[in-house]
């Protein structure tokens, strides 16, 4: 399993000093250089979105929190179902979780806003609504497609299970032949009896004496496994009920089976048809999942970008002057990196740090992107643990 798929990125933003570039350079110099440095650092480019009013931004902040969670949940559902569909080919999961032909980490580190899908001439609310409708559509389609495929798979598994397993329950049609039965008699029938392996000799010695009207020497063992033997026995029709009763007392099970070539052929055809249907649906379904994983993941990262933009404007004020930065903390360096960032941007808590025009005099509730955590800079976590997720 690729370690690149189980990473936690930190997406932060801080106000520009004189320019946004200077903020990026300051973070890179402090934490990205050295041997080996504390993090892999890349610029995260967010275009200038339409700000609107303070009320609109505050409302967007609340709605974006919900949309972020919804979009991530749909993405994870697509991943989980891809894993389920691939079954014994789960080693191919990685190649089916590409985003525009790249792995997730590479897409994130090379993020570019998709102007064709999400035109920045539209306001934030409209872009969010586009993404919300897209996610709802994908979630609905996933539910429909998964139900249809799961039903097909379940029906096939049910039939296949009947072809294997214990002689007490399995389908017997593929174990017997026409010549095992007396079929052209008005008075005599052939039954199939399941006998424990340890009792087979007992059966051979006793079956003719269980009741009257048994055809002598008519029993034949047609199949056996580690636990049971399958035997035929022929007798007069009117003795069947009494024979079943006596057989049950002797711990021999008479299976309910009537040889019918048409029915047996249909059963075999049903399995072949379901196997063909499953194979026919498998390829298009995997392709749909692959395409829509890419779609949902891109939408999720765009929502993250919008949230960082909104929270940055709410936190740092106008005019828009902040730099979003993506950090991948190196192993065992998270605490030192967190402490270093806190020290670097501690002045932002003093109220006079950015030189930007504040939109409000007091801290705005709800601008922290991670519940229970507060930092002097805007921060959110992006966990790429999709390959290790389990439901």
mmCIF file with all atom_site columns, C-alpha atoms in Angstrom, residues 67-163:
data_model
loop_
_atom_site.group_PDB
_atom_site.id
_atom_site.type_symbol
_atom_site.label_atom_id
_atom_site.label_alt_id
_atom_site.label_comp_id
_atom_site.label_asym_id
_atom_site.label_entity_id
_atom_site.label_seq_id
_atom_site.pdbx_PDB_ins_code
_atom_site.Cartn_x
_atom_site.Cartn_y
_atom_site.Cartn_z
_atom_site.occupancy
_atom_site.B_iso_or_equiv
_atom_site.pdbx_formal_charge
_atom_site.auth_seq_id
_atom_site.auth_comp_id
_atom_site.auth_asym_id
_atom_site.auth_atom_id
_atom_site.pdbx_PDB_model_num
ATOM 1  C CA . UNK A 1 67  ? -20.582 20.953  2.218   1.00 0.00 ? 67  UNK A CA 1
ATOM 2  C CA . UNK A 1 68  ? -16.975 20.047  3.026   1.00 0.00 ? 68  UNK A CA 1
ATOM 3  C CA . UNK A 1 69  ? -18.126 17.124  5.189   1.00 0.00 ? 69  UNK A CA 1
ATOM 4  C CA . UNK A 1 70  ? -20.720 16.028  2.608   1.00 0.00 ? 70  UNK A CA 1
ATOM 5  C CA . UNK A 1 71  ? -18.263 16.123  -0.287  1.00 0.00 ? 71  UNK A CA 1
ATOM 6  C CA . UNK A 1 72  ? -15.669 14.157  1.657   1.00 0.00 ? 72  UNK A CA 1
ATOM 7  C CA . UNK A 1 73  ? -18.278 11.550  2.646   1.00 0.00 ? 73  UNK A CA 1
ATOM 8  C CA . UNK A 1 74  ? -19.347 11.053  -0.992  1.00 0.00 ? 74  UNK A CA 1
ATOM 9  C CA . UNK A 1 75  ? -15.690 10.715  -2.009  1.00 0.00 ? 75  UNK A CA 1
ATOM 10 C CA . UNK A 1 76  ? -15.134 8.076   0.652   1.00 0.00 ? 76  UNK A CA 1
ATOM 11 C CA . UNK A 1 77  ? -18.271 6.197   -0.409  1.00 0.00 ? 77  UNK A CA 1
ATOM 12 C CA . UNK A 1 78  ? -16.949 6.040   -3.970  1.00 0.00 ? 78  UNK A CA 1
ATOM 13 C CA . UNK A 1 79  ? -13.603 4.725   -2.692  1.00 0.00 ? 79  UNK A CA 1
ATOM 14 C CA . UNK A 1 80  ? -15.232 2.107   -0.477  1.00 0.00 ? 80  UNK A CA 1
ATOM 15 C CA . UNK A 1 81  ? -17.499 0.853   -3.236  1.00 0.00 ? 81  UNK A CA 1
ATOM 16 C CA . UNK A 1 82  ? -14.582 0.732   -5.673  1.00 0.00 ? 82  UNK A CA 1
ATOM 17 C CA . UNK A 1 83  ? -12.812 -1.509  -3.159  1.00 0.00 ? 83  UNK A CA 1
ATOM 18 C CA . UNK A 1 84  ? -15.923 -3.717  -2.885  1.00 0.00 ? 84  UNK A CA 1
ATOM 19 C CA . UNK A 1 85  ? -16.361 -4.043  -6.646  1.00 0.00 ? 85  UNK A CA 1
ATOM 20 C CA . UNK A 1 86  ? -12.700 -4.881  -7.282  1.00 0.00 ? 86  UNK A CA 1
ATOM 21 C CA . UNK A 1 87  ? -12.981 -7.812  -4.813  1.00 0.00 ? 87  UNK A CA 1
ATOM 22 C CA . UNK A 1 88  ? -9.915  -10.021 -5.332  1.00 0.00 ? 88  UNK A CA 1
ATOM 23 C CA . UNK A 1 89  ? -8.335  -7.353  -7.540  1.00 0.00 ? 89  UNK A CA 1
ATOM 24 C CA . UNK A 1 90  ? -8.094  -4.859  -4.676  1.00 0.00 ? 90  UNK A CA 1
ATOM 25 C CA . UNK A 1 91  ? -4.395  -4.446  -5.500  1.00 0.00 ? 91  UNK A CA 1
ATOM 26 C CA . UNK A 1 92  ? -5.667  -2.378  -8.443  1.00 0.00 ? 92  UNK A CA 1
ATOM 27 C CA . UNK A 1 93  ? -7.340  0.116   -6.113  1.00 0.00 ? 93  UNK A CA 1
ATOM 28 C CA . UNK A 1 94  ? -4.444  2.583   -6.323  1.00 0.00 ? 94  UNK A CA 1
ATOM 29 C CA . UNK A 1 95  ? -4.618  2.834   -10.109 1.00 0.00 ? 95  UNK A CA 1
ATOM 30 C CA . UNK A 1 96  ? -8.351  3.489   -9.914  1.00 0.00 ? 96  UNK A CA 1
ATOM 31 C CA . UNK A 1 97  ? -7.926  6.388   -7.486  1.00 0.00 ? 97  UNK A CA 1
ATOM 32 C CA . UNK A 1 98  ? -6.274  8.849   -9.831  1.00 0.00 ? 98  UNK A CA 1
ATOM 33 C CA . UNK A 1 99  ? -7.201  12.513  -10.085 1.00 0.00 ? 99  UNK A CA 1
ATOM 34 C CA . UNK A 1 100 ? -6.709  13.880  -13.582 1.00 0.00 ? 100 UNK A CA 1
ATOM 35 C CA . UNK A 1 101 ? -4.183  11.103  -14.131 1.00 0.00 ? 101 UNK A CA 1
ATOM 36 C CA . UNK A 1 102 ? -2.202  11.924  -10.971 1.00 0.00 ? 102 UNK A CA 1
ATOM 37 C CA . UNK A 1 103 ? -2.192  10.379  -7.522  1.00 0.00 ? 103 UNK A CA 1
ATOM 38 C CA . UNK A 1 104 ? -4.051  12.348  -4.871  1.00 0.00 ? 104 UNK A CA 1
ATOM 39 C CA . UNK A 1 105 ? -0.952  13.875  -3.262  1.00 0.00 ? 105 UNK A CA 1
ATOM 40 C CA . UNK A 1 106 ? 0.425   15.074  -6.586  1.00 0.00 ? 106 UNK A CA 1
ATOM 41 C CA . UNK A 1 107 ? -2.901  16.634  -7.579  1.00 0.00 ? 107 UNK A CA 1
ATOM 42 C CA . UNK A 1 108 ? -3.051  18.422  -4.242  1.00 0.00 ? 108 UNK A CA 1
ATOM 43 C CA . UNK A 1 109 ? 0.513   19.719  -4.465  1.00 0.00 ? 109 UNK A CA 1
ATOM 44 C CA . UNK A 1 110 ? -0.046  20.895  -8.055  1.00 0.00 ? 110 UNK A CA 1
ATOM 45 C CA . UNK A 1 111 ? -3.533  22.277  -7.411  1.00 0.00 ? 111 UNK A CA 1
ATOM 46 C CA . UNK A 1 112 ? -4.894  24.668  -10.012 1.00 0.00 ? 112 UNK A CA 1
ATOM 47 C CA . UNK A 1 113 ? -8.373  26.123  -9.795  1.00 0.00 ? 113 UNK A CA 1
ATOM 48 C CA . UNK A 1 114 ? -10.643 24.669  -12.519 1.00 0.00 ? 114 UNK A CA 1
ATOM 49 C CA . UNK A 1 115 ? -12.046 27.797  -14.160 1.00 0.00 ? 115 UNK A CA 1
ATOM 50 C CA . UNK A 1 116 ? -14.129 25.799  -16.638 1.00 0.00 ? 116 UNK A CA 1
ATOM 51 C CA . UNK A 1 117 ? -16.047 23.924  -13.948 1.00 0.00 ? 117 UNK A CA 1
ATOM 52 C CA . UNK A 1 118 ? -16.148 26.681  -11.358 1.00 0.00 ? 118 UNK A CA 1
ATOM 53 C CA . UNK A 1 119 ? -15.995 30.122  -13.055 1.00 0.00 ? 119 UNK A CA 1
ATOM 54 C CA . UNK A 1 120 ? -14.784 32.736  -10.584 1.00 0.00 ? 120 UNK A CA 1
ATOM 55 C CA . UNK A 1 121 ? -17.128 35.295  -12.140 1.00 0.00 ? 121 UNK A CA 1
ATOM 56 C CA . UNK A 1 122 ? -19.822 33.528  -10.141 1.00 0.00 ? 122 UNK A CA 1
ATOM 57 C CA . UNK A 1 123 ? -20.123 34.274  -6.453  1.00 0.00 ? 123 UNK A CA 1
ATOM 58 C CA . UNK A 1 124 ? -19.089 31.794  -3.771  1.00 0.00 ? 124 UNK A CA 1
ATOM 59 C CA . UNK A 1 125 ? -22.666 30.753  -3.059  1.00 0.00 ? 125 UNK A CA 1
ATOM 60 C CA . UNK A 1 126 ? -23.294 29.808  -6.685  1.00 0.00 ? 126 UNK A CA 1
ATOM 61 C CA . UNK A 1 127 ? -20.053 27.824  -6.945  1.00 0.00 ? 127 UNK A CA 1
ATOM 62 C CA . UNK A 1 128 ? -20.956 25.997  -3.746  1.00 0.00 ? 128 UNK A CA 1
ATOM 63 C CA . UNK A 1 129 ? -24.410 25.181  -5.092  1.00 0.00 ? 129 UNK A CA 1
ATOM 64 C CA . UNK A 1 130 ? -22.875 23.758  -8.278  1.00 0.00 ? 130 UNK A CA 1
ATOM 65 C CA . UNK A 1 131 ? -20.640 21.473  -6.221  1.00 0.00 ? 131 UNK A CA 1
ATOM 66 C CA . UNK A 1 132 ? -23.486 20.498  -3.887  1.00 0.00 ? 132 UNK A CA 1
ATOM 67 C CA . UNK A 1 133 ? -25.734 19.494  -6.824  1.00 0.00 ? 133 UNK A CA 1
ATOM 68 C CA . UNK A 1 134 ? -22.853 17.604  -8.431  1.00 0.00 ? 134 UNK A CA 1
ATOM 69 C CA . UNK A 1 135 ? -22.201 15.647  -5.227  1.00 0.00 ? 135 UNK A CA 1
ATOM 70 C CA . UNK A 1 136 ? -25.895 14.883  -4.704  1.00 0.00 ? 136 UNK A CA 1
ATOM 71 C CA . UNK A 1 137 ? -26.126 13.598  -8.280  1.00 0.00 ? 137 UNK A CA 1
ATOM 72 C CA . UNK A 1 138 ? -23.059 11.375  -7.880  1.00 0.00 ? 138 UNK A CA 1
ATOM 73 C CA . UNK A 1 139 ? -24.281 10.076  -4.515  1.00 0.00 ? 139 UNK A CA 1
ATOM 74 C CA . UNK A 1 140 ? -27.688 9.243   -6.027  1.00 0.00 ? 140 UNK A CA 1
ATOM 75 C CA . UNK A 1 141 ? -26.167 7.556   -9.065  1.00 0.00 ? 141 UNK A CA 1
ATOM 76 C CA . UNK A 1 142 ? -23.807 5.585   -6.821  1.00 0.00 ? 142 UNK A CA 1
ATOM 77 C CA . UNK A 1 143 ? -26.749 4.333   -4.766  1.00 0.00 ? 143 UNK A CA 1
ATOM 78 C CA . UNK A 1 144 ? -28.655 3.241   -7.891  1.00 0.00 ? 144 UNK A CA 1
ATOM 79 C CA . UNK A 1 145 ? -25.671 1.573   -9.538  1.00 0.00 ? 145 UNK A CA 1
ATOM 80 C CA . UNK A 1 146 ? -24.504 -0.151  -6.367  1.00 0.00 ? 146 UNK A CA 1
ATOM 81 C CA . UNK A 1 147 ? -27.974 -1.527  -5.611  1.00 0.00 ? 147 UNK A CA 1
ATOM 82 C CA . UNK A 1 148 ? -28.310 -2.966  -9.124  1.00 0.00 ? 148 UNK A CA 1
ATOM 83 C CA . UNK A 1 149 ? -24.824 -4.506  -9.101  1.00 0.00 ? 149 UNK A CA 1
ATOM 84 C CA . UNK A 1 150 ? -25.152 -5.794  -5.524  1.00 0.00 ? 150 UNK A CA 1
ATOM 85 C CA . UNK A 1 151 ? -28.473 -7.483  -6.329  1.00 0.00 ? 151 UNK A CA 1
ATOM 86 C CA . UNK A 1 152 ? -26.924 -9.167  -9.345  1.00 0.00 ? 152 UNK A CA 1
ATOM 87 C CA . UNK A 1 153 ? -23.882 -10.227 -7.339  1.00 0.00 ? 153 UNK A CA 1
ATOM 88 C CA . UNK A 1 154 ? -26.039 -11.488 -4.462  1.00 0.00 ? 154 UNK A CA 1
ATOM 89 C CA . UNK A 1 155 ? -28.251 -13.561 -6.778  1.00 0.00 ? 155 UNK A CA 1
ATOM 90 C CA . UNK A 1 156 ? -25.203 -15.078 -8.436  1.00 0.00 ? 156 UNK A CA 1
ATOM 91 C CA . UNK A 1 157 ? -23.545 -15.872 -5.104  1.00 0.00 ? 157 UNK A CA 1
ATOM 92 C CA . UNK A 1 158 ? -26.763 -17.474 -3.872  1.00 0.00 ? 158 UNK A CA 1
ATOM 93 C CA . UNK A 1 159 ? -26.902 -19.771 -6.901  1.00 0.00 ? 159 UNK A CA 1
ATOM 94 C CA . UNK A 1 160 ? -23.187 -20.528 -6.690  1.00 0.00 ? 160 UNK A CA 1
ATOM 95 C CA . UNK A 1 161 ? -23.476 -21.382 -3.000  1.00 0.00 ? 161 UNK A CA 1
ATOM 96 C CA . UNK A 1 162 ? -26.155 -23.916 -3.869  1.00 0.00 ? 162 UNK A CA 1
ATOM 97 C CA . UNK A 1 163 ? -23.684 -25.597 -6.213  1.00 0.00 ? 163 UNK A CA 1
#
